[in-house]
PDB file of C-alpha atoms in Angstrom:
ATOM      1  CA  MET S   1      86.594 119.816  97.178  1.00  0.00           C
ATOM      2  CA  THR S   2      87.849 123.145  95.877  1.00  0.00           C
ATOM      3  CA  ASP S   3      90.978 123.406  93.736  1.00  0.00           C
ATOM      4  CA  THR S   4      94.153 124.513  95.458  1.00  0.00           C
ATOM      5  CA  ALA S   5      96.890 126.710  94.086  1.00  0.00           C
ATOM      6  CA  PRO S   6      99.789 125.101  92.239  1.00  0.00           C
ATOM      7  CA  PRO S   7     102.988 124.507  94.178  1.00  0.00           C
ATOM      8  CA  SER S   8     105.824 126.961  94.448  1.00  0.00           C
ATOM      9  CA  ASN S   9     108.896 125.455  92.783  1.00  0.00           C
ATOM     10  CA  THR S  10     112.053 127.523  92.696  1.00  0.00           C
ATOM     11  CA  THR S  11     115.778 126.883  92.608  1.00  0.00           C
ATOM     12  CA  SER S  12     117.179 129.195  95.273  1.00  0.00           C
ATOM     13  CA  SER S  13     118.099 128.033  98.758  1.00  0.00           C
ATOM     14  CA  GLY S  14     115.286 127.876 101.278  1.00  0.00           C
ATOM     15  CA  LYS S  15     112.749 127.048  98.589  1.00  0.00           C
ATOM     16  CA  THR S  16     109.547 125.196  99.234  1.00  0.00           C
ATOM     17  CA  SER S  17     107.661 122.621  97.225  1.00  0.00           C
ATOM     18  CA  SER S  18     104.325 120.925  97.728  1.00  0.00           C
ATOM     19  CA  PHE S  19     104.070 117.535  99.371  1.00  0.00           C
ATOM     20  CA  GLY S  20     100.378 116.845  99.065  1.00  0.00           C
ATOM     21  CA  PHE S  21      98.574 119.746 100.695  1.00  0.00           C
ATOM     22  CA  ARG S  22     101.641 120.710 102.736  1.00  0.00           C
ATOM     23  CA  ASP S  23     104.449 123.008 101.652  1.00  0.00           C
ATOM     24  CA  VAL S  24     107.823 121.629 102.690  1.00  0.00           C
ATOM     25  CA  ASP S  25     111.454 122.403 102.015  1.00  0.00           C
ATOM     26  CA  ALA S  26     112.270 121.261  98.480  1.00  0.00           C
ATOM     27  CA  LYS S  27     115.068 118.992  99.707  1.00  0.00           C
ATOM     28  CA  GLU S  28     112.718 117.439 102.256  1.00  0.00           C
ATOM     29  CA  LYS S  29     110.191 116.700  99.512  1.00  0.00           C
ATOM     30  CA  VAL S  30     112.760 114.587  97.682  1.00  0.00           C
ATOM     31  CA  GLN S  31     113.152 112.352 100.721  1.00  0.00           C
ATOM     32  CA  LEU S  32     109.426 112.246 101.489  1.00  0.00           C
ATOM     33  CA  VAL S  33     108.556 111.216  97.934  1.00  0.00           C
ATOM     34  CA  ARG S  34     111.256 108.567  98.009  1.00  0.00           C
ATOM     35  CA  GLY S  35     109.628 107.161 101.139  1.00  0.00           C
ATOM     36  CA  VAL S  36     106.220 107.061  99.459  1.00  0.00           C
ATOM     37  CA  PHE S  37     107.489 105.097  96.484  1.00  0.00           C
ATOM     38  CA  ASP S  38     109.622 102.798  98.619  1.00  0.00           C
ATOM     39  CA  SER S  39     106.344 101.907 100.309  1.00  0.00           C
ATOM     40  CA  VAL S  40     104.133 101.487  97.239  1.00  0.00           C
ATOM     41  CA  ALA S  41     106.611  99.922  94.782  1.00  0.00           C
ATOM     42  CA  SER S  42     105.578  96.294  95.276  1.00  0.00           C
ATOM     43  CA  ASN S  43     101.874  97.066  94.719  1.00  0.00           C
ATOM     44  CA  TYR S  44     102.212  99.984  92.305  1.00  0.00           C
ATOM     45  CA  ASP S  45     100.928  98.321  89.128  1.00  0.00           C
ATOM     46  CA  LEU S  46      98.039  96.576  90.906  1.00  0.00           C
ATOM     47  CA  MET S  47      96.994  99.800  92.578  1.00  0.00           C
ATOM     48  CA  ASN S  48      97.069 101.676  89.265  1.00  0.00           C
ATOM     49  CA  ASP S  49      94.591  99.172  87.862  1.00  0.00           C
ATOM     50  CA  LEU S  50      92.325  99.392  90.905  1.00  0.00           C
ATOM     51  CA  MET S  51      92.442 103.193  91.145  1.00  0.00           C
ATOM     52  CA  SER S  52      91.628 103.757  87.468  1.00  0.00           C
ATOM     53  CA  ALA S  53      89.610 100.611  86.670  1.00  0.00           C
ATOM     54  CA  GLY S  54      92.325  99.871  84.129  1.00  0.00           C
ATOM     55  CA  VAL S  55      91.810 103.119  82.198  1.00  0.00           C
ATOM     56  CA  HIS S  56      95.425 104.173  82.828  1.00  0.00           C
ATOM     57  CA  ARG S  57      96.429 101.529  80.277  1.00  0.00           C
ATOM     58  CA  LEU S  58      94.416 103.283  77.564  1.00  0.00           C
ATOM     59  CA  TRP S  59      95.940 106.632  78.535  1.00  0.00           C
ATOM     60  CA  LYS S  60      99.430 105.147  78.300  1.00  0.00           C
ATOM     61  CA  ASP S  61      98.637 103.632  74.902  1.00  0.00           C
ATOM     62  CA  ALA S  62      97.514 107.059  73.669  1.00  0.00           C
ATOM     63  CA  ALA S  63     100.658 108.719  75.029  1.00  0.00           C
ATOM     64  CA  ALA S  64     102.939 106.114  73.441  1.00  0.00           C
ATOM     65  CA  ALA S  65     101.188 106.577  70.089  1.00  0.00           C
ATOM     66  CA  LYS S  66     101.711 110.337  70.388  1.00  0.00           C
ATOM     67  CA  LEU S  67     105.425 109.892  71.062  1.00  0.00           C
ATOM     68  CA  ASN S  68     105.652 107.585  68.012  1.00  0.00           C
ATOM     69  CA  PRO S  69     108.889 105.678  68.827  1.00  0.00           C
ATOM     70  CA  ARG S  70     111.079 104.974  65.809  1.00  0.00           C
ATOM     71  CA  PRO S  71     113.896 102.538  64.995  1.00  0.00           C
ATOM     72  CA  GLY S  72     117.348 103.706  66.014  1.00  0.00           C
ATOM     73  CA  GLU S  73     116.127 106.338  68.462  1.00  0.00           C
ATOM     74  CA  THR S  74     117.314 106.861  72.006  1.00  0.00           C
ATOM     75  CA  ILE S  75     114.234 107.352  74.171  1.00  0.00           C
ATOM     76  CA  LEU S  76     114.496 108.468  77.791  1.00  0.00           C
ATOM     77  CA  ASP S  77     111.570 107.565  80.058  1.00  0.00           C
ATOM     78  CA  VAL S  78     111.973 109.592  83.254  1.00  0.00           C
ATOM     79  CA  ALA S  79     110.187 108.524  86.438  1.00  0.00           C
ATOM     80  CA  GLY S  80     109.798 105.317  84.441  1.00  0.00           C
ATOM     81  CA  GLY S  81     109.074 103.224  87.518  1.00  0.00           C
ATOM     82  CA  THR S  82     108.291  99.629  86.649  1.00  0.00           C
ATOM     83  CA  GLY S  83     108.687 100.203  82.905  1.00  0.00           C
ATOM     84  CA  ASP S  84     105.088 100.313  81.644  1.00  0.00           C
ATOM     85  CA  MET S  85     105.751 103.110  79.160  1.00  0.00           C
ATOM     86  CA  ALA S  86     109.210 101.881  78.183  1.00  0.00           C
ATOM     87  CA  ARG S  87     107.836  98.470  77.213  1.00  0.00           C
ATOM     88  CA  ARG S  88     105.343 100.180  74.931  1.00  0.00           C
ATOM     89  CA  TYR S  89     108.073 102.287  73.339  1.00  0.00           C
ATOM     90  CA  ALA S  90     110.350  99.301  72.786  1.00  0.00           C
ATOM     91  CA  LYS S  91     107.621  97.203  71.175  1.00  0.00           C
ATOM     92  CA  MET S  92     106.444 100.051  68.946  1.00  0.00           C
ATOM     93  CA  ALA S  93     109.965 100.868  67.778  1.00  0.00           C
ATOM     94  CA  ARG S  94     110.606  97.178  67.041  1.00  0.00           C
ATOM     95  CA  ALA S  95     107.362  96.905  65.067  1.00  0.00           C
ATOM     96  CA  ALA S  96     108.378  99.924  62.982  1.00  0.00           C
ATOM     97  CA  GLN S  97     111.823  98.393  62.511  1.00  0.00           C
ATOM     98  CA  THR S  98     110.223  95.202  61.174  1.00  0.00           C
ATOM     99  CA  ARG S  99     108.218  97.217  58.635  1.00  0.00           C
ATOM    100  CA  ARG S 100     110.922  99.549  57.356  1.00  0.00           C
ATOM    101  CA  GLY S 101     114.261  98.422  58.787  1.00  0.00           C
ATOM    102  CA  GLY S 102     116.760 100.469  60.736  1.00  0.00           C
ATOM    103  CA  GLU S 103     118.808 100.099  63.884  1.00  0.00           C
ATOM    104  CA  ASP S 104     117.531  98.917  67.255  1.00  0.00           C
ATOM    105  CA  ALA S 105     116.030 101.594  69.464  1.00  0.00           C
ATOM    106  CA  SER S 106     117.438 102.251  72.936  1.00  0.00           C
ATOM    107  CA  VAL S 107     114.893 102.902  75.689  1.00  0.00           C
ATOM    108  CA  ILE S 108     116.336 104.124  78.985  1.00  0.00           C
ATOM    109  CA  VAL S 109     114.137 103.753  82.078  1.00  0.00           C
ATOM    110  CA  LEU S 110     115.268 106.263  84.695  1.00  0.00           C
ATOM    111  CA  ASP S 111     113.710 106.607  88.135  1.00  0.00           C
ATOM    112  CA  TYR S 112     114.865 108.260  91.346  1.00  0.00           C
ATOM    113  CA  ASN S 113     113.580 105.345  93.393  1.00  0.00           C
ATOM    114  CA  ALA S 114     115.650 102.170  93.357  1.00  0.00           C
ATOM    115  CA  GLU S 115     112.741 100.107  94.722  1.00  0.00           C
ATOM    116  CA  MET S 116     110.635 101.029  91.697  1.00  0.00           C
ATOM    117  CA  ILE S 117     113.470 100.138  89.328  1.00  0.00           C
ATOM    118  CA  MET S 118     113.931  96.801  91.082  1.00  0.00           C
ATOM    119  CA  ALA S 119     110.213  96.065  90.780  1.00  0.00           C
ATOM    120  CA  GLY S 120     110.437  96.814  87.065  1.00  0.00           C
ATOM    121  CA  VAL S 121     113.483  94.614  86.541  1.00  0.00           C
ATOM    122  CA  HIS S 122     111.708  91.799  88.373  1.00  0.00           C
ATOM    123  CA  LYS S 123     108.670  92.283  86.141  1.00  0.00           C
ATOM    124  CA  GLY S 124     110.848  91.903  83.056  1.00  0.00           C
ATOM    125  CA  GLY S 125     111.645  94.115  80.109  1.00  0.00           C
ATOM    126  CA  GLU S 126     112.311  94.197  76.387  1.00  0.00           C
ATOM    127  CA  PRO S 127     115.717  93.801  74.701  1.00  0.00           C
ATOM    128  CA  GLU S 128     115.831  97.526  73.879  1.00  0.00           C
ATOM    129  CA  MET S 129     115.381  98.565  77.512  1.00  0.00           C
ATOM    130  CA  SER S 130     117.992  99.542  80.089  1.00  0.00           C
ATOM    131  CA  TRP S 131     117.453 100.602  83.699  1.00  0.00           C
ATOM    132  CA  SER S 132     119.004 103.420  85.691  1.00  0.00           C
ATOM    133  CA  VAL S 133     118.528 105.218  89.003  1.00  0.00           C
ATOM    134  CA  GLY S 134     118.714 108.974  88.503  1.00  0.00           C
ATOM    135  CA  ASP S 135     117.253 112.391  89.263  1.00  0.00           C
ATOM    136  CA  ALA S 136     114.872 114.203  86.892  1.00  0.00           C
ATOM    137  CA  MET S 137     116.359 117.505  88.112  1.00  0.00           C
ATOM    138  CA  ALA S 138     119.940 116.466  87.254  1.00  0.00           C
ATOM    139  CA  LEU S 139     119.819 113.905  84.461  1.00  0.00           C
ATOM    140  CA  PRO S 140     122.980 111.777  84.168  1.00  0.00           C
ATOM    141  CA  LEU S 141     123.138 112.289  80.393  1.00  0.00           C
ATOM    142  CA  PRO S 142     125.056 114.630  78.067  1.00  0.00           C
ATOM    143  CA  ASP S 143     123.510 117.579  76.288  1.00  0.00           C
ATOM    144  CA  ALA S 144     121.577 116.769  73.099  1.00  0.00           C
ATOM    145  CA  SER S 145     121.887 113.005  73.582  1.00  0.00           C
ATOM    146  CA  VAL S 146     118.297 111.667  73.264  1.00  0.00           C
ATOM    147  CA  ASP S 147     115.692 111.777  70.515  1.00  0.00           C
ATOM    148  CA  ALA S 148     112.635 111.660  72.765  1.00  0.00           C
ATOM    149  CA  TYR S 149     111.929 112.339  76.438  1.00  0.00           C
ATOM    150  CA  SER S 150     108.841 111.163  78.292  1.00  0.00           C
ATOM    151  CA  ILE S 151     107.613 111.371  81.852  1.00  0.00           C
ATOM    152  CA  SER S 152     104.324 109.742  82.853  1.00  0.00           C
ATOM    153  CA  PHE S 153     102.546 110.337  86.158  1.00  0.00           C
ATOM    154  CA  GLY S 154     105.832 111.447  87.672  1.00  0.00           C
ATOM    155  CA  ILE S 155     106.475 115.134  87.166  1.00  0.00           C
ATOM    156  CA  ARG S 156     104.106 116.207  89.939  1.00  0.00           C
ATOM    157  CA  ASN S 157     106.400 114.371  92.385  1.00  0.00           C
ATOM    158  CA  VAL S 158     109.470 116.395  91.363  1.00  0.00           C
ATOM    159  CA  ALA S 159     110.578 119.017  93.879  1.00  0.00           C
ATOM    160  CA  ASP S 160     111.449 121.610  91.204  1.00  0.00           C
ATOM    161  CA  ILE S 161     109.302 121.150  88.101  1.00  0.00           C
ATOM    162  CA  PRO S 162     110.834 124.024  86.062  1.00  0.00           C
ATOM    163  CA  GLN S 163     114.298 122.565  86.654  1.00  0.00           C
ATOM    164  CA  ALA S 164     113.129 119.126  85.494  1.00  0.00           C
ATOM    165  CA  LEU S 165     111.697 120.705  82.339  1.00  0.00           C
ATOM    166  CA  ARG S 166     114.964 122.527  81.670  1.00  0.00           C
ATOM    167  CA  GLU S 167     116.829 119.239  82.052  1.00  0.00           C
ATOM    168  CA  ALA S 168     114.467 117.610  79.560  1.00  0.00           C
ATOM    169  CA  ARG S 169     115.235 120.391  77.085  1.00  0.00           C
ATOM    170  CA  ARG S 170     118.982 120.091  77.708  1.00  0.00           C
ATOM    171  CA  VAL S 171     119.268 116.375  76.936  1.00  0.00           C
ATOM    172  CA  LEU S 172     117.044 116.445  73.826  1.00  0.00           C
ATOM    173  CA  LYS S 173     118.636 116.695  70.399  1.00  0.00           C
ATOM    174  CA  PRO S 174     117.485 119.479  68.076  1.00  0.00           C
ATOM    175  CA  GLY S 175     114.100 118.360  66.793  1.00  0.00           C
ATOM    176  CA  GLY S 176     113.638 116.039  69.768  1.00  0.00           C
ATOM    177  CA  ARG S 177     110.223 115.329  71.234  1.00  0.00           C
ATOM    178  CA  PHE S 178     108.970 115.977  74.776  1.00  0.00           C
ATOM    179  CA  LEU S 179     105.936 114.167  76.170  1.00  0.00           C
ATOM    180  CA  CYS S 180     104.332 114.332  79.585  1.00  0.00           C
ATOM    181  CA  LEU S 181     101.322 112.240  80.638  1.00  0.00           C
ATOM    182  CA  GLU S 182      99.971 113.459  83.949  1.00  0.00           C
ATOM    183  CA  PHE S 183      96.800 113.795  85.971  1.00  0.00           C
ATOM    184  CA  SER S 184      95.326 117.212  85.317  1.00  0.00           C
ATOM    185  CA  ARG S 185      92.237 119.383  85.875  1.00  0.00           C
ATOM    186  CA  PRO S 186      88.816 118.070  84.745  1.00  0.00           C
ATOM    187  CA  THR S 187      87.285 120.590  82.400  1.00  0.00           C
ATOM    188  CA  ALA S 188      83.675 120.191  83.583  1.00  0.00           C
ATOM    189  CA  SER S 189      82.556 120.849  87.149  1.00  0.00           C
ATOM    190  CA  ALA S 190      80.437 117.683  87.220  1.00  0.00           C
ATOM    191  CA  ILE S 191      83.435 115.528  86.281  1.00  0.00           C
ATOM    192  CA  ARG S 192      85.608 117.375  88.789  1.00  0.00           C
ATOM    193  CA  THR S 193      83.102 116.822  91.596  1.00  0.00           C
ATOM    194  CA  ALA S 194      82.717 113.120  90.824  1.00  0.00           C
ATOM    195  CA  TYR S 195      86.462 112.617  90.493  1.00  0.00           C
ATOM    196  CA  ASP S 196      87.176 114.418  93.765  1.00  0.00           C
ATOM    197  CA  ALA S 197      84.636 112.219  95.542  1.00  0.00           C
ATOM    198  CA  TRP S 198      86.223 109.060  94.122  1.00  0.00           C
ATOM    199  CA  SER S 199      89.838 110.033  94.616  1.00  0.00           C
ATOM    200  CA  PHE S 200      89.669 111.536  98.088  1.00  0.00           C
ATOM    201  CA  HIS S 201      87.354 108.936  99.588  1.00  0.00           C
ATOM    202  CA  ALA S 202      87.991 105.706  97.705  1.00  0.00           C
ATOM    203  CA  ILE S 203      91.638 105.710  96.669  1.00  0.00           C
ATOM    204  CA  PRO S 204      93.201 106.087 100.151  1.00  0.00           C
ATOM    205  CA  ARG S 205      90.852 103.365 101.441  1.00  0.00           C
ATOM    206  CA  ILE S 206      91.840 101.042  98.597  1.00  0.00           C
ATOM    207  CA  GLY S 207      95.470 101.794  99.382  1.00  0.00           C
ATOM    208  CA  GLY S 208      94.876 100.833 102.977  1.00  0.00           C
ATOM    209  CA  TRP S 209      93.074  97.597 102.131  1.00  0.00           C
ATOM    210  CA  VAL S 210      95.278  96.351  99.297  1.00  0.00           C
ATOM    211  CA  ALA S 211      98.691  97.838 100.010  1.00  0.00           C
ATOM    212  CA  GLY S 212      98.376  98.416 103.764  1.00  0.00           C
ATOM    213  CA  ASP S 213      99.391 102.041 103.192  1.00  0.00           C
ATOM    214  CA  ARG S 214      96.592 104.617 103.296  1.00  0.00           C
ATOM    215  CA  ASP S 215      98.913 107.580 103.897  1.00  0.00           C
ATOM    216  CA  SER S 216     100.981 107.146 100.733  1.00  0.00           C
ATOM    217  CA  TYR S 217      97.879 107.031  98.576  1.00  0.00           C
ATOM    218  CA  GLN S 218      96.459 110.042 100.400  1.00  0.00           C
ATOM    219  CA  TYR S 219      99.611 111.896  99.351  1.00  0.00           C
ATOM    220  CA  LEU S 220      99.261 110.744  95.734  1.00  0.00           C
ATOM    221  CA  VAL S 221      95.690 112.070  95.584  1.00  0.00           C
ATOM    222  CA  GLU S 222      96.673 115.379  97.166  1.00  0.00           C
ATOM    223  CA  SER S 223      99.637 115.751  94.800  1.00  0.00           C
ATOM    224  CA  ILE S 224      97.243 115.574  91.848  1.00  0.00           C
ATOM    225  CA  ARG S 225      95.220 118.473  93.239  1.00  0.00           C
ATOM    226  CA  ARG S 226      98.321 120.614  93.730  1.00  0.00           C
ATOM    227  CA  PHE S 227      99.575 120.098  90.178  1.00  0.00           C
ATOM    228  CA  PRO S 228      99.141 123.064  87.789  1.00  0.00           C
ATOM    229  CA  ASP S 229      96.225 123.031  85.370  1.00  0.00           C
ATOM    230  CA  GLN S 230      96.692 122.350  81.658  1.00  0.00           C
ATOM    231  CA  ALA S 231      97.254 125.943  80.545  1.00  0.00           C
ATOM    232  CA  THR S 232      99.650 126.750  83.382  1.00  0.00           C
ATOM    233  CA  PHE S 233     101.707 123.641  82.777  1.00  0.00           C
ATOM    234  CA  LYS S 234     101.794 124.346  79.035  1.00  0.00           C
ATOM    235  CA  SER S 235     103.251 127.777  79.813  1.00  0.00           C
ATOM    236  CA  MET S 236     105.877 126.173  82.050  1.00  0.00           C
ATOM    237  CA  ILE S 237     106.935 123.827  79.236  1.00  0.00           C
ATOM    238  CA  GLU S 238     107.222 126.755  76.842  1.00  0.00           C
ATOM    239  CA  ALA S 239     109.256 128.703  79.402  1.00  0.00           C
ATOM    240  CA  ALA S 240     111.734 125.809  79.481  1.00  0.00           C
ATOM    241  CA  GLY S 241     112.428 126.342  75.793  1.00  0.00           C
ATOM    242  CA  PHE S 242     110.002 124.021  74.007  1.00  0.00           C
ATOM    243  CA  SER S 243     108.083 124.965  70.879  1.00  0.00           C
ATOM    244  CA  ARG S 244     104.747 123.941  69.353  1.00  0.00           C
ATOM    245  CA  VAL S 245     103.450 122.716  72.709  1.00  0.00           C
ATOM    246  CA  THR S 246     100.066 121.010  72.520  1.00  0.00           C
ATOM    247  CA  VAL S 247      97.640 119.644  75.112  1.00  0.00           C
ATOM    248  CA  ALA S 248      95.292 116.682  74.680  1.00  0.00           C
ATOM    249  CA  ASN S 249      92.792 116.036  77.463  1.00  0.00           C
ATOM    250  CA  LEU S 250      91.905 112.476  78.414  1.00  0.00           C
ATOM    251  CA  ALA S 251      88.658 111.500  80.171  1.00  0.00           C
ATOM    252  CA  GLY S 252      87.493 115.089  80.260  1.00  0.00           C
ATOM    253  CA  GLY S 253      90.769 116.404  81.643  1.00  0.00           C
ATOM    254  CA  VAL S 254      91.252 113.857  84.424  1.00  0.00           C
ATOM    255  CA  ALA S 255      94.586 113.325  82.698  1.00  0.00           C
ATOM    256  CA  ALA S 256      96.326 115.200  79.887  1.00  0.00           C
ATOM    257  CA  ILE S 257      99.126 114.668  77.398  1.00  0.00           C
ATOM    258  CA  HIS S 258     101.446 117.642  76.930  1.00  0.00           C
ATOM    259  CA  HIS S 259     103.726 117.408  73.893  1.00  0.00           C
ATOM    260  CA  GLY S 260     106.408 119.741  72.601  1.00  0.00           C
ATOM    261  CA  TRP S 261     109.454 120.007  70.383  1.00  0.00           C
ATOM    262  CA  ALA S 262     113.057 120.949  71.096  1.00  0.00           C
ATOM    263  CA  ILE S 263     113.483 123.319  68.158  1.00  0.00           C
TER     264      ILE S 263
END
C-alpha cells in the first residue's frame, strides 16, 4: 500500500478534511468521527489490545514518562477517551507527591464524544481525575491555565489539526509541556509493508468479529495513513508556537511521541 498525502486542514469556510481516504467538509468530519466513536466506545479498550497485541500499553507508559506529571500540576488530556493516559498521569503525580510532597495534581480528561467519556467513567478513575465533554478545536479553558497538555491517538481525528495545536498552545502556561502520542510513518520499508498488510487486512476483520463494526475500524486504519509523517507534524507543532520540539519513534515509527514547550 503506497503512502497517501496528508489531509488538507484549514480554517476558512468550505474547507475539507480527511475522513479515512475520503476528503469531506470539515464540519461533516466532526459528525462522522463522532459516529465512529459512538460505535466503538464499548469495545475500544479491548480492540486496542487486540489490534496492537498489547503494545499500545508500553507506548502509553513511555509517553506518560516523557510528560513527567508532577504534584500540584493541572494536566489536560485531550481526546482522553476512557482515561488510559489520565490514570497514568494521576498515579505518577501521586507517587511523586508521596516522595517529595506538594499539592494534589488535577488531571482533566476531555473528549468530544460523550459515549467515550461515559465508558471511562464506568471503568473508574483516580481521585485526581475529572471528566469533561469538549472540542479540541475550541477548548473550554482559559488562556495559560494548564501546566501540561497531552493528546494520544486522537489528533488525527480532529477536523482542523493546526487549530487544535493553536488551542493547545493557548491554554498552556509559559513553560508548559505539549505531548502527542500518535500513529506515524514507519521508517523502514519492510516495517511499513508488514504494518500495512496487518492493519489493512487484519484490523477491520477483527473489528467485524469482536465489535461487529468493520467499517469504523476501516476508517481508523485509513486515518493513520492520511496523518502527516513525523517531520511534517513536527513542523506543524512549531508553526503553532511551540519550541524545542522533539520526536521519538516507537516500534520503528509505527507510532511516535512529539513533545514541545510553550516558551
